[in-house]
Amino acid sequence: MSACDPGGLNSATVAFTTDQTVTAELERQKADVQWLNCTGSYDGDGDGKSGGATASANTVVKVDCEGETSDGKDIVVTGRITRAVSGSCVRGDLVAKIGGKEWFHVNGLGDCDATPSPVNPSGGGQQPGPTVTVTVTKTVYCKQHPNCWPEGK
């Protein structure tokens, strides 16, 4: 039984977790991260399939991150992730560059023994169940300009 993402390797979860763990590692190494944005997409798993809802041993999520340090240097992170715990760890192959110079090249970041986020506040020593990540979007309209109201719904 694996502690990493029991429901399968999800590209959005991998992108979010890579963003979190890479930012933490760069900050730990004294790189002042202004912003970082990561995207994830399924990489071919060797047999022509694109990876389904359940991760197999060959499922890979390709991550690409772009960002900037507070002094204006470009941050570029690329990698192929094979395991993840939401918000806590990624495993695979990650390379981070700042200003074109390799900053680190690792096989993973974070703690894969950690409880996936969101953390179960009740504790109780029980193994965590599957978690659900919810994204809430709030749209704000400008009332003073009637042309900016959305069409449709």
mmCIF file of C-alpha atoms in Angstrom, residues 139-144 148-150 153:
data_model
loop_
_atom_site.group_PDB
_atom_site.id
_atom_site.type_symbol
_atom_site.label_atom_id
_atom_site.label_comp_id
_atom_site.label_asym_id
_atom_site.label_seq_id
_atom_site.Cartn_x
_atom_site.Cartn_y
_atom_site.Cartn_z
ATOM 1 C CA THR A 139 -16.483 36.401 -9.939
ATOM 2 C CA VAL A 140 -16.745 40.099 -9.116
ATOM 3 C CA TYR A 141 -18.632 42.325 -11.517
ATOM 4 C CA CYS A 142 -18.191 46.039 -11.964
ATOM 5 C CA LYS A 143 -21.632 47.585 -11.461
ATOM 6 C CA GLN A 144 -20.622 51.041 -12.644
ATOM 7 C CA CYS A 148 -18.781 44.395 -18.255
ATOM 8 C CA TRP A 149 -21.580 42.108 -16.979
ATOM 9 C CA PRO A 150 -21.294 38.525 -18.262
ATOM 10 C CA LYS A 153 -26.100 32.685 -17.164
#
